[in-house]
mmCIF file of C-alpha atoms in Angstrom:
data_model
loop_
_atom_site.group_PDB
_atom_site.id
_atom_site.type_symbol
_atom_site.label_atom_id
_atom_site.label_comp_id
_atom_site.label_asym_id
_atom_site.label_seq_id
_atom_site.Cartn_x
_atom_site.Cartn_y
_atom_site.Cartn_z
ATOM 1 C CA UNK A 23 21.508 89.935 46.948
ATOM 2 C CA UNK A 24 23.628 86.877 47.159
ATOM 3 C CA UNK A 25 21.438 84.660 45.385
ATOM 4 C CA UNK A 26 21.693 87.273 42.318
ATOM 5 C CA UNK A 27 25.479 87.065 42.434
ATOM 6 C CA UNK A 28 25.511 83.348 42.397
ATOM 7 C CA UNK A 29 22.945 83.420 39.632
ATOM 8 C CA UNK A 30 25.310 85.999 37.654
ATOM 9 C CA UNK A 31 28.413 83.807 38.406
ATOM 10 C CA UNK A 32 26.939 80.724 37.445
ATOM 11 C CA UNK A 33 24.324 81.760 34.447
ATOM 12 C CA UNK A 34 21.524 80.656 36.628
ATOM 13 C CA UNK A 35 23.510 77.432 37.817
ATOM 14 C CA UNK A 36 23.777 76.312 34.433
ATOM 15 C CA UNK A 37 27.129 76.216 34.117
ATOM 16 C CA UNK A 38 30.712 75.427 36.194
ATOM 17 C CA UNK A 39 32.305 78.800 36.794
ATOM 18 C CA UNK A 40 35.646 76.855 35.943
ATOM 19 C CA UNK A 41 34.826 76.956 32.406
ATOM 20 C CA UNK A 42 34.279 80.105 31.849
ATOM 21 C CA UNK A 43 36.762 82.638 29.991
ATOM 22 C CA UNK A 44 39.598 83.651 32.204
ATOM 23 C CA UNK A 45 38.868 87.084 31.653
ATOM 24 C CA UNK A 46 35.082 86.907 31.444
ATOM 25 C CA UNK A 47 35.193 85.259 35.030
ATOM 26 C CA UNK A 48 37.465 87.637 36.764
ATOM 27 C CA UNK A 49 35.337 90.355 35.342
ATOM 28 C CA UNK A 50 32.244 88.889 37.099
ATOM 29 C CA UNK A 51 34.590 88.261 40.113
ATOM 30 C CA UNK A 52 35.461 92.076 40.240
ATOM 31 C CA UNK A 53 31.469 93.051 39.824
ATOM 32 C CA UNK A 54 30.395 91.195 42.665
ATOM 33 C CA UNK A 55 33.371 92.411 44.738
ATOM 34 C CA UNK A 56 32.792 96.137 43.918
ATOM 35 C CA UNK A 57 29.193 95.517 44.847
ATOM 36 C CA UNK A 58 30.355 94.163 48.103
ATOM 37 C CA UNK A 59 32.008 96.869 49.009
ATOM 38 C CA UNK A 60 29.693 99.411 48.216
ATOM 39 C CA UNK A 61 26.898 97.762 50.095
ATOM 40 C CA UNK A 62 29.463 97.277 53.003
ATOM 41 C CA UNK A 63 30.366 101.093 52.873
ATOM 42 C CA UNK A 64 26.591 102.337 53.051
ATOM 43 C CA UNK A 65 25.856 99.856 55.479
ATOM 44 C CA UNK A 66 28.455 101.309 57.716
ATOM 45 C CA UNK A 67 27.633 105.141 57.186
ATOM 46 C CA UNK A 68 23.891 104.012 57.982
ATOM 47 C CA UNK A 69 24.818 101.962 61.011
ATOM 48 C CA UNK A 70 27.036 104.882 62.245
ATOM 49 C CA UNK A 71 23.908 107.613 61.857
ATOM 50 C CA UNK A 72 21.604 105.389 63.412
ATOM 51 C CA UNK A 73 23.901 104.953 66.497
ATOM 52 C CA UNK A 74 24.675 108.903 66.666
ATOM 53 C CA UNK A 75 20.893 109.149 66.819
ATOM 54 C CA UNK A 76 20.037 106.571 69.394
ATOM 55 C CA UNK A 77 22.940 106.629 71.677
ATOM 56 C CA UNK A 78 21.365 105.179 74.610
ATOM 57 C CA UNK A 79 19.760 102.166 72.872
ATOM 58 C CA UNK A 80 21.358 98.628 71.850
ATOM 59 C CA UNK A 81 21.738 98.376 68.065
ATOM 60 C CA UNK A 82 22.643 94.439 67.963
ATOM 61 C CA UNK A 83 20.100 94.101 64.991
ATOM 62 C CA UNK A 84 22.810 96.221 62.990
ATOM 63 C CA UNK A 85 25.128 93.361 63.142
ATOM 64 C CA UNK A 86 27.625 93.537 60.295
ATOM 65 C CA UNK A 87 28.034 89.533 60.335
ATOM 66 C CA UNK A 88 24.177 89.238 60.707
ATOM 67 C CA UNK A 89 23.247 91.325 57.824
ATOM 68 C CA UNK A 90 26.327 90.969 55.278
ATOM 69 C CA UNK A 91 28.029 87.406 56.645
ATOM 70 C CA UNK A 92 26.749 85.731 53.525
ATOM 71 C CA UNK A 93 27.847 88.315 51.451
ATOM 72 C CA UNK A 94 31.367 88.952 52.876
ATOM 73 C CA UNK A 95 31.873 84.980 52.826
ATOM 74 C CA UNK A 96 31.066 84.889 49.046
ATOM 75 C CA UNK A 97 33.765 87.707 48.532
ATOM 76 C CA UNK A 98 36.288 85.889 50.739
ATOM 77 C CA UNK A 99 35.827 82.784 48.528
ATOM 78 C CA UNK A 100 35.921 84.948 45.114
ATOM 79 C CA UNK A 101 39.111 86.680 46.482
ATOM 80 C CA UNK A 102 40.833 83.215 46.706
ATOM 81 C CA UNK A 103 39.311 81.671 43.430
ATOM 82 C CA UNK A 104 40.910 84.935 41.838
ATOM 83 C CA UNK A 105 44.175 84.299 43.624
ATOM 84 C CA UNK A 106 44.338 80.504 42.400
ATOM 85 C CA UNK A 107 43.326 81.758 38.717
ATOM 86 C CA UNK A 108 46.030 84.277 38.545
ATOM 87 C CA UNK A 109 48.637 81.680 39.922
ATOM 88 C CA UNK A 110 47.479 79.226 37.256
ATOM 89 C CA UNK A 111 47.928 82.252 35.061
ATOM 90 C CA UNK A 112 51.564 82.799 36.260
ATOM 91 C CA UNK A 113 52.949 79.542 36.469
ATOM 92 C CA UNK A 114 51.390 78.185 33.529
ATOM 93 C CA UNK A 115 54.413 80.340 31.732
ATOM 94 C CA UNK A 116 57.141 77.485 33.039
ATOM 95 C CA UNK A 117 55.434 75.067 30.551
ATOM 96 C CA UNK A 118 56.047 77.827 27.877
ATOM 97 C CA UNK A 119 59.674 78.648 28.667
ATOM 98 C CA UNK A 120 62.472 77.423 26.928
ATOM 99 C CA UNK A 121 64.405 77.230 30.008
ATOM 100 C CA UNK A 122 65.976 73.733 30.932
ATOM 101 C CA UNK A 123 65.180 71.680 33.888
ATOM 102 C CA UNK A 124 61.477 72.646 34.204
ATOM 103 C CA UNK A 125 60.220 69.012 33.463
ATOM 104 C CA UNK A 126 59.378 68.196 36.887
ATOM 105 C CA UNK A 127 58.070 71.744 37.766
ATOM 106 C CA UNK A 128 55.880 71.659 34.883
ATOM 107 C CA UNK A 129 54.561 68.143 35.865
ATOM 108 C CA UNK A 130 53.439 69.325 39.728
ATOM 109 C CA UNK A 131 51.746 72.238 38.228
ATOM 110 C CA UNK A 132 49.457 70.163 35.652
ATOM 111 C CA UNK A 133 48.921 67.978 38.149
ATOM 112 C CA UNK A 134 47.662 70.523 40.212
ATOM 113 C CA UNK A 135 45.768 72.262 37.750
ATOM 114 C CA UNK A 136 43.889 69.315 36.498
ATOM 115 C CA UNK A 137 42.911 68.408 39.835
ATOM 116 C CA UNK A 138 41.150 72.235 40.365
ATOM 117 C CA UNK A 139 39.269 71.654 37.138
ATOM 118 C CA UNK A 140 38.236 68.420 37.910
ATOM 119 C CA UNK A 141 37.499 67.938 42.020
ATOM 120 C CA UNK A 142 33.910 68.417 43.299
ATOM 121 C CA UNK A 143 33.398 71.761 45.579
ATOM 122 C CA UNK A 144 30.685 74.157 46.048
ATOM 123 C CA UNK A 145 32.262 77.398 46.450
ATOM 124 C CA UNK A 146 28.805 79.438 47.758
ATOM 125 C CA UNK A 147 28.495 76.581 50.592
ATOM 126 C CA UNK A 148 30.135 77.642 53.818
ATOM 127 C CA UNK A 149 30.282 74.130 55.375
ATOM 128 C CA UNK A 150 32.055 72.790 52.220
ATOM 129 C CA UNK A 151 35.810 72.910 52.716
ATOM 130 C CA UNK A 152 36.927 71.293 50.045
ATOM 131 C CA UNK A 153 37.692 74.620 48.155
ATOM 132 C CA UNK A 154 39.717 75.942 51.164
ATOM 133 C CA UNK A 155 41.615 72.657 51.476
ATOM 134 C CA UNK A 156 42.766 72.987 47.716
ATOM 135 C CA UNK A 157 43.545 76.820 48.074
ATOM 136 C CA UNK A 158 45.749 75.935 51.262
ATOM 137 C CA UNK A 159 47.212 73.039 49.316
ATOM 138 C CA UNK A 160 47.770 74.854 46.006
ATOM 139 C CA UNK A 161 49.861 77.795 48.185
ATOM 140 C CA UNK A 162 51.851 74.860 49.640
ATOM 141 C CA UNK A 163 52.654 73.345 46.367
ATOM 142 C CA UNK A 164 53.759 76.657 44.948
ATOM 143 C CA UNK A 165 56.052 77.314 47.716
ATOM 144 C CA UNK A 166 57.784 73.964 46.736
ATOM 145 C CA UNK A 167 57.744 74.686 42.896
ATOM 146 C CA UNK A 168 59.511 78.139 43.970
ATOM 147 C CA UNK A 169 61.997 76.508 45.794
ATOM 148 C CA UNK A 170 62.969 74.351 42.917
ATOM 149 C CA UNK A 171 62.923 76.794 40.479
ATOM 150 C CA UNK A 172 65.366 78.737 43.559
ATOM 151 C CA UNK A 173 67.817 74.977 43.080
ATOM 152 C CA UNK A 174 67.468 75.114 39.399
ATOM 153 C CA UNK A 175 68.881 78.731 39.089
ATOM 154 C CA UNK A 176 71.422 78.478 41.608
ATOM 155 C CA UNK A 177 72.690 75.310 40.340
ATOM 156 C CA UNK A 178 72.871 76.925 36.583
ATOM 157 C CA UNK A 179 74.333 80.319 37.531
ATOM 158 C CA UNK A 180 76.815 78.232 39.489
ATOM 159 C CA UNK A 181 78.055 76.311 36.456
ATOM 160 C CA UNK A 182 77.899 79.719 34.660
ATOM 161 C CA UNK A 183 80.252 81.492 36.800
ATOM 162 C CA UNK A 184 82.575 78.583 37.185
ATOM 163 C CA UNK A 185 82.895 77.548 33.811
ATOM 164 C CA UNK A 186 86.371 78.710 31.624
ATOM 165 C CA UNK A 187 84.692 81.789 30.509
ATOM 166 C CA UNK A 188 82.658 82.677 33.675
ATOM 167 C CA UNK A 189 81.054 85.751 32.523
ATOM 168 C CA UNK A 190 79.002 87.499 34.631
ATOM 169 C CA UNK A 191 77.243 88.662 31.643
ATOM 170 C CA UNK A 192 76.216 85.469 30.944
ATOM 171 C CA UNK A 193 74.860 84.805 34.524
ATOM 172 C CA UNK A 194 72.882 88.457 34.170
ATOM 173 C CA UNK A 195 71.143 87.092 31.151
ATOM 174 C CA UNK A 196 69.865 84.124 32.430
ATOM 175 C CA UNK A 197 68.828 85.651 35.653
ATOM 176 C CA UNK A 198 66.924 88.076 33.411
ATOM 177 C CA UNK A 199 65.449 84.953 31.757
ATOM 178 C CA UNK A 200 63.631 83.908 35.056
ATOM 179 C CA UNK A 201 62.688 87.183 36.250
ATOM 180 C CA UNK A 202 60.717 87.718 33.061
ATOM 181 C CA UNK A 203 58.788 84.465 33.958
ATOM 182 C CA UNK A 204 57.098 86.862 36.479
ATOM 183 C CA UNK A 205 56.912 84.168 39.057
ATOM 184 C CA UNK A 206 54.893 85.909 42.130
ATOM 185 C CA UNK A 207 57.209 84.662 44.988
ATOM 186 C CA UNK A 208 60.513 84.712 43.131
ATOM 187 C CA UNK A 209 63.068 87.380 44.424
ATOM 188 C CA UNK A 210 66.096 87.620 42.415
ATOM 189 C CA UNK A 211 67.843 90.008 45.180
ATOM 190 C CA UNK A 212 70.059 87.153 46.295
ATOM 191 C CA UNK A 213 71.122 85.687 43.349
ATOM 192 C CA UNK A 214 71.716 89.339 41.637
ATOM 193 C CA UNK A 215 73.942 90.257 44.964
ATOM 194 C CA UNK A 216 75.844 86.955 44.235
ATOM 195 C CA UNK A 217 76.682 87.823 40.652
ATOM 196 C CA UNK A 218 77.992 91.243 41.734
ATOM 197 C CA UNK A 219 80.369 89.733 44.313
ATOM 198 C CA UNK A 220 81.717 87.352 41.929
ATOM 199 C CA UNK A 221 82.180 90.076 39.383
ATOM 200 C CA UNK A 222 83.797 92.092 41.623
ATOM 201 C CA UNK A 223 86.069 89.657 43.235
ATOM 202 C CA UNK A 224 86.847 87.018 40.805
ATOM 203 C CA UNK A 225 86.284 88.416 37.239
ATOM 204 C CA UNK A 226 87.269 91.742 37.268
ATOM 205 C CA UNK A 227 90.530 90.198 39.208
ATOM 206 C CA UNK A 228 91.288 87.727 36.509
ATOM 207 C CA UNK A 229 90.887 90.366 34.206
ATOM 208 C CA UNK A 230 93.399 92.529 35.867
ATOM 209 C CA UNK A 231 95.998 89.293 36.277
ATOM 210 C CA UNK A 232 95.593 88.410 32.707
ATOM 211 C CA UNK A 233 96.010 92.219 31.639
ATOM 212 C CA UNK A 234 98.854 92.780 33.895
ATOM 213 C CA UNK A 235 100.771 89.199 32.679
ATOM 214 C CA UNK A 236 99.992 90.194 28.710
ATOM 215 C CA UNK A 237 100.113 93.483 28.274
ATOM 216 C CA UNK A 238 103.815 93.592 27.038
ATOM 217 C CA UNK A 239 103.212 90.568 25.065
ATOM 218 C CA UNK A 240 99.722 90.488 24.166
ATOM 219 C CA UNK A 241 98.034 87.204 21.910
ATOM 220 C CA UNK A 242 97.784 88.997 18.832
ATOM 221 C CA UNK A 243 96.159 87.506 15.722
ATOM 222 C CA UNK A 244 98.590 86.772 12.817
ATOM 223 C CA UNK A 245 96.819 89.059 10.403
ATOM 224 C CA UNK A 246 97.022 92.065 12.320
ATOM 225 C CA UNK A 247 100.215 94.579 12.765
ATOM 226 C CA UNK A 248 101.480 94.878 16.290
ATOM 227 C CA UNK A 249 100.075 97.975 17.572
ATOM 228 C CA UNK A 250 96.496 97.021 15.935
ATOM 229 C CA UNK A 251 96.616 93.762 17.440
ATOM 230 C CA UNK A 252 97.756 95.353 21.031
ATOM 231 C CA UNK A 253 94.804 97.589 20.529
ATOM 232 C CA UNK A 254 92.369 95.099 19.852
ATOM 233 C CA UNK A 255 93.467 92.767 22.779
ATOM 234 C CA UNK A 256 92.919 95.430 25.216
ATOM 235 C CA UNK A 257 89.729 96.120 23.508
ATOM 236 C CA UNK A 258 88.845 92.647 24.204
ATOM 237 C CA UNK A 259 89.846 92.971 28.365
ATOM 238 C CA UNK A 260 87.549 96.137 28.350
ATOM 239 C CA UNK A 261 84.848 94.688 26.862
ATOM 240 C CA UNK A 262 84.919 91.379 29.066
ATOM 241 C CA UNK A 263 84.632 93.570 32.108
ATOM 242 C CA UNK A 264 82.031 96.370 30.354
ATOM 243 C CA UNK A 265 79.423 94.212 29.402
ATOM 244 C CA UNK A 266 78.430 93.137 32.803
ATOM 245 C CA UNK A 267 79.198 96.513 34.256
ATOM 246 C CA UNK A 268 76.538 97.825 31.525
ATOM 247 C CA UNK A 269 73.942 95.272 32.610
ATOM 248 C CA UNK A 270 74.477 95.810 36.208
ATOM 249 C CA UNK A 271 73.848 99.531 35.710
ATOM 250 C CA UNK A 272 70.465 98.964 33.744
ATOM 251 C CA UNK A 273 69.168 97.760 37.162
ATOM 252 C CA UNK A 274 70.144 100.838 39.214
#
């Protein structure tokens, strides 16, 4: 069965599986892993029946590792291959993003993807550890990329919140653009809490101070009558705090 699976994956060893279309490769991986789970379930059920029937006899010949060891190994390797493929798909969005500061991250990602497509390994050989070494290296690299993402976002949010306008609304929009990248390990919770705290302690307080200082003599455009000018000024104050509030409520 393992030989048949290898033939199915590689078109009878005529292709490198890395050259397969992504969806086609994932489909083949799914079929093989589904087959492995079916075989394993049947084996365990059969083993249980035999053990119940022969209570006083040893059943060493029913060892799961002995009968399904190679199949289990192949399934584990394919799980890791799936992780690699899906990680590349997710992080490839970084190179397409219009967010600034990603040049170094994109370079790191492109380098390790090129390594994967060119280095030699035997996915089916338990004695070939090159694949596992690359898998561990990839996870380490992706953790580094995530750290750099956090640093870039933290810097950008700090710049926005400490700018003269320092609108929380703009910071929330930037955070949403990062979230839309759907990076596996990226957690926006910490940044969202920071923005909420800033909104509460800084932005609302500043609007309150401006309102109290200027409500009797607000800045009115020359072409507006005093009453209309006051109303428009009050609306601007309200809009300034409401825009971020609406974005916060969308996340509830």
